[in-house]
Coordinates of C-alpha atoms in Angstrom, one line a residue:
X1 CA 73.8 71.1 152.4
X2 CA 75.8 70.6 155.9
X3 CA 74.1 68.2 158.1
X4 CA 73.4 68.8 161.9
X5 CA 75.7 70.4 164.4
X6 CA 76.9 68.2 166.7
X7 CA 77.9 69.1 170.1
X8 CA 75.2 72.3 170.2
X9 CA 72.2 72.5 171.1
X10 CA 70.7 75.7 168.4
X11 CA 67.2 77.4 168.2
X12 CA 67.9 76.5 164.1
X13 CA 70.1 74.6 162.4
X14 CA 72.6 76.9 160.1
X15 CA 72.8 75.1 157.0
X16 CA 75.5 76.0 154.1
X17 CA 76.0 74.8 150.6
X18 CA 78.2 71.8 150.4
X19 CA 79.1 73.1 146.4
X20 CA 80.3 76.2 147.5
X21 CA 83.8 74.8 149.1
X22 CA 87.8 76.2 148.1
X23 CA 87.5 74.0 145.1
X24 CA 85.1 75.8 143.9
X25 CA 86.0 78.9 144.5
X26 CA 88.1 81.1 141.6
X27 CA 90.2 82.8 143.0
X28 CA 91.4 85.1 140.5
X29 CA 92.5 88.4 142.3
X30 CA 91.1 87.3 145.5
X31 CA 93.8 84.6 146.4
X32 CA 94.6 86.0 149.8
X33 CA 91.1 85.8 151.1
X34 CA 91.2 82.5 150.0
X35 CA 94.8 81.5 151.6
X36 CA 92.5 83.0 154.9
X37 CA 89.6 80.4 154.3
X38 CA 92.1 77.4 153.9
X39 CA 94.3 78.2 156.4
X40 CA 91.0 78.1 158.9
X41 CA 92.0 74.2 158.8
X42 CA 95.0 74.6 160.6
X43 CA 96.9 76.3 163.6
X44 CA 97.4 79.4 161.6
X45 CA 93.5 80.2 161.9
X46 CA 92.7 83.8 162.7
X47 CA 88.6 85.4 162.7
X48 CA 88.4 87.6 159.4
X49 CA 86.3 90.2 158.2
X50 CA 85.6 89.8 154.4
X51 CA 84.5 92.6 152.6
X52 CA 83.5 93.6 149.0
X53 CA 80.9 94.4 146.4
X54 CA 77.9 92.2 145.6
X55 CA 79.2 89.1 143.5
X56 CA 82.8 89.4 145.0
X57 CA 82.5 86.0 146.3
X58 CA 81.8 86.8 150.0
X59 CA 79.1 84.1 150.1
X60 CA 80.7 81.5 148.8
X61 CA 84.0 81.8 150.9
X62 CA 82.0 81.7 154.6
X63 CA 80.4 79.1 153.7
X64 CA 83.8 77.3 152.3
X65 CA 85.3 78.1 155.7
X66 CA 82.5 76.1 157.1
X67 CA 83.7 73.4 154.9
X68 CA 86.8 73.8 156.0
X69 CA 86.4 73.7 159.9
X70 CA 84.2 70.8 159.7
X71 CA 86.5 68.7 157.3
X72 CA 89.5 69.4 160.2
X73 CA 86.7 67.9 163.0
X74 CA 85.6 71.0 164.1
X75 CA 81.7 72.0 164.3
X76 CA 80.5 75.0 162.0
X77 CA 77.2 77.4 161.6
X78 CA 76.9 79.7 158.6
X79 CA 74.4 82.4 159.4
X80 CA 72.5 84.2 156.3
X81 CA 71.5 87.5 158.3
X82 CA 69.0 88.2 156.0
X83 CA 67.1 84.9 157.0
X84 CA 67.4 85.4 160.3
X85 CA 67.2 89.0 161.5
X86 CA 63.3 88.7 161.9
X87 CA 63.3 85.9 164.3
X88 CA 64.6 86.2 168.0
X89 CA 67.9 86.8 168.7
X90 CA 68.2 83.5 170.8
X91 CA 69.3 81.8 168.0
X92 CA 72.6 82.8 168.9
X93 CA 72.3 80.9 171.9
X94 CA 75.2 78.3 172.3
X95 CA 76.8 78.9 169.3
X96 CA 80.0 80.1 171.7
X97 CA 80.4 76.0 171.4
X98 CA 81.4 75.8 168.2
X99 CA 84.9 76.2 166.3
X100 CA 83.6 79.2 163.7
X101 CA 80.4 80.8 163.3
X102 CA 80.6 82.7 160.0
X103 CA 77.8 85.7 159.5
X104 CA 77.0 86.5 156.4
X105 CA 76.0 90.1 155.3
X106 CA 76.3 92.4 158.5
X107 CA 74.5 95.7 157.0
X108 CA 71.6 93.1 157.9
X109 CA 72.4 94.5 161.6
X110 CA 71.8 97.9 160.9
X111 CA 68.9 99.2 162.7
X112 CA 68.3 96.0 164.7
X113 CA 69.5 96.8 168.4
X114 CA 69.4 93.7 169.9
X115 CA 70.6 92.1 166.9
X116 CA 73.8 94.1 167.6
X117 CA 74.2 93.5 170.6
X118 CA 73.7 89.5 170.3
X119 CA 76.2 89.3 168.1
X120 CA 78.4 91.5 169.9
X121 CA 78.1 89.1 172.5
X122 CA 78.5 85.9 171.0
X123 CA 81.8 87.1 169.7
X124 CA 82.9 87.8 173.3
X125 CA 81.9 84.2 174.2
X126 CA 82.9 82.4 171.1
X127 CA 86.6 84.1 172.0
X128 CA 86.8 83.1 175.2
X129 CA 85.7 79.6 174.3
X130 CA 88.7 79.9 171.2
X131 CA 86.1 79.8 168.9
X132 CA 86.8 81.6 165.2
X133 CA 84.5 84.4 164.0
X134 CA 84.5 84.6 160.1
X135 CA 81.9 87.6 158.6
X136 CA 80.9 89.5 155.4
X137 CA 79.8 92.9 154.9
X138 CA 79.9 95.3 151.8
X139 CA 81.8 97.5 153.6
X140 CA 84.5 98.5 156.7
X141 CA 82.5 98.1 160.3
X142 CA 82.8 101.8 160.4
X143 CA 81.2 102.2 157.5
X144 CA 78.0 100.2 158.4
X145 CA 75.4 102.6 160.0
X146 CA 76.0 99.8 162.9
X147 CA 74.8 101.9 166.6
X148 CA 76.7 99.5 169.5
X149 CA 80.4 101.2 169.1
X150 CA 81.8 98.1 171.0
X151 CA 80.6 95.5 167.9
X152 CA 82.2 98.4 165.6
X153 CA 85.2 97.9 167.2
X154 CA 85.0 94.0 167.8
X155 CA 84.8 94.0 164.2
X156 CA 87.9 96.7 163.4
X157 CA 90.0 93.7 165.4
X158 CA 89.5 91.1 162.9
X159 CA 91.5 91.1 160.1
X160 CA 90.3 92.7 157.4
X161 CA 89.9 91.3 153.6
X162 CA 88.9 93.2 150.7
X163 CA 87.5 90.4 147.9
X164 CA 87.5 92.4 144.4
X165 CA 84.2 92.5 142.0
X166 CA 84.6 89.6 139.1
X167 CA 85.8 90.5 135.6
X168 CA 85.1 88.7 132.2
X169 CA 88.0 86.6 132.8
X170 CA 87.1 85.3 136.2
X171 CA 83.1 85.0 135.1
X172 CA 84.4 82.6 132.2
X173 CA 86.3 80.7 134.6
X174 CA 83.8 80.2 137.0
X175 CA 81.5 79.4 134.6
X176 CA 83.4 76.8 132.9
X177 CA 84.3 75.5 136.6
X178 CA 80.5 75.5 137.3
X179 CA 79.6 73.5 134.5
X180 CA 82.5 71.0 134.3
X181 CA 81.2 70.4 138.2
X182 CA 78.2 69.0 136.6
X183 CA 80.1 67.4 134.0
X184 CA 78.8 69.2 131.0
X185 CA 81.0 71.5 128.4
X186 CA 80.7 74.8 127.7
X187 CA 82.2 75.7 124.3
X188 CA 83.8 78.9 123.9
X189 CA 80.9 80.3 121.9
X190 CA 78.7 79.5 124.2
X191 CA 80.5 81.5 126.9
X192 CA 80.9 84.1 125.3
X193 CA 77.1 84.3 124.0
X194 CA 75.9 84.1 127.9
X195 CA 78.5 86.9 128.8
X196 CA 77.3 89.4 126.1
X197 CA 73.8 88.7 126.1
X198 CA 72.5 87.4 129.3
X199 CA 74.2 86.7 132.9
X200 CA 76.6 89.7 134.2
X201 CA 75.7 89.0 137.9
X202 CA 77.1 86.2 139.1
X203 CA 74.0 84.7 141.0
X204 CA 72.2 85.1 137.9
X205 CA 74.9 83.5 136.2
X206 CA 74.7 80.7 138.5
X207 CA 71.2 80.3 138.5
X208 CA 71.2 80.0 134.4
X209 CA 73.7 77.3 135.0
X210 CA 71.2 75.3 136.8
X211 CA 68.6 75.6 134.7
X212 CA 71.2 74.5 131.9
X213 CA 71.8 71.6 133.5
X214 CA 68.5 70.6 134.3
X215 CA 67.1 70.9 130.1
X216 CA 70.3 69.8 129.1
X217 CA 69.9 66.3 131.3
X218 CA 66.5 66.1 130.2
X219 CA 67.0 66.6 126.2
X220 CA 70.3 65.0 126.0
X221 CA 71.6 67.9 124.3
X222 CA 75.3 70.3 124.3
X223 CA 75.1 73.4 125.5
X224 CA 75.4 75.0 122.2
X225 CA 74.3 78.6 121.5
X226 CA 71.2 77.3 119.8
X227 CA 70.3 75.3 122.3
X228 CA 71.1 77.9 125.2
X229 CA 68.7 80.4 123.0
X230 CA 65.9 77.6 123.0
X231 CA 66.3 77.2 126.8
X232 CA 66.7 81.1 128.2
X233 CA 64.1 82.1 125.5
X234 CA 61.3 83.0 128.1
X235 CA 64.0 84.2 130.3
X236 CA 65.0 87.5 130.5
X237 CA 68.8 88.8 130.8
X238 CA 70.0 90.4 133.7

């Protein structure tokens, strides 16, 4: 996870996932959301609206822009709305200081007044300041239920990216790229026996990955189809 934010004093600190960065991101069919994410590094930075179905990757690219603002020296929240939503909306407070705040699932918004209206704020601030504003919703602002027309169309001005749902192809990639991060091997069989019998969502995926790596440290054993079966046994398929 990030560490603290320096140069902001925050009601919470907004943590993200140090694993989930470009690298190891696949990109298959989604590579210009993830030109967007890199090029948050650099001059060419704009605030972007990613959009897509659940397991598109949406997740995982906020909090890689994170990674990617605070790697070029500038200070970074990523904001889970889910997590948040039932707390005050003073933890928005001061976040205008930093270089991006990226929001993560804005349908959490809908129904939430002040909620709306904090954020619509804190984008006015964070643009005045020439801060970046990077958010994810499952679909166009429009589309949302949101009820403060201005945040609709603070949102409709931020360019607009449409990350596509995974395919076979891209879960076998990002399953061998999840395991090979851990330094295990995935044979092809083994794949293949996940993808027909078990994971089809990719947090589930990612979460059978973990638990792969954790009996497979413990028994010394490959990730074999015999030995997947002996681990995911009591677990069932998604």
């Amino acid at each position: 996870m990030s560490g603290s934010i320096p140069g902001a004093q925050l009601a919470l600190d907004f943590r993200w996932s140090d694993a989930a960065d470009l690298a190891s991101f696949v990109p298959l069919g989604n590579e210009q959301s993830a030109a967007a994410v890199a090029a948050l590094g650099g001059p060419a930075a704009q605030s972007l609206y990613l959009t897509g179905p659940p397991g598109s990757g949406k997740s995982h690219l906020l909090q890689a822009a994170c990674g990617r603002v605070s790697d070029a020296g500038g200070p970074a929240v990523y904001i889970p709305l889910g997590d948040h939503v039932e707390g005050p909306v003073a933890q928005l407070d001061g976040l205008e200081g930093l270089s991006l705040v990226a929001i993560d699932d804005l349908d959490c918004l809908v129904g939430r007044d002040e909620w709306q209206e904090g954020v619509f704020h804190l984008y006015n601030r964070l643009r005045d300041a020439g801060g970046l504003m990077v958010v994810s919703a499952p679909a166009a602002p429009s589309a949302l239920g949101l009820r403060l027309p201005d945040l609709v169309s603070r949102l409709d001005s931020l360019l607009r990216l449409r990350l596509t749902a995974a395919d076979d192809d891209r879960r076998r990639r990002i399953l061998a790229a999840a395991v090979a991060r851990r330094g295990l091997d995935l044979p092809a069989a083994s794949t293949e026996y996940l993808l027909r019998h078990h994971a089809r969502d990719l947090g589930y995926l990612m979460g059978v990955v973990e638990r792969l790596d954790a009996a497979s440290l413990q028994a010394g054993r490959r990730l074999t189809v015999p030995f997947i079966k002996s681990v995911l046994d009591d677990q069932p398929s998604a």
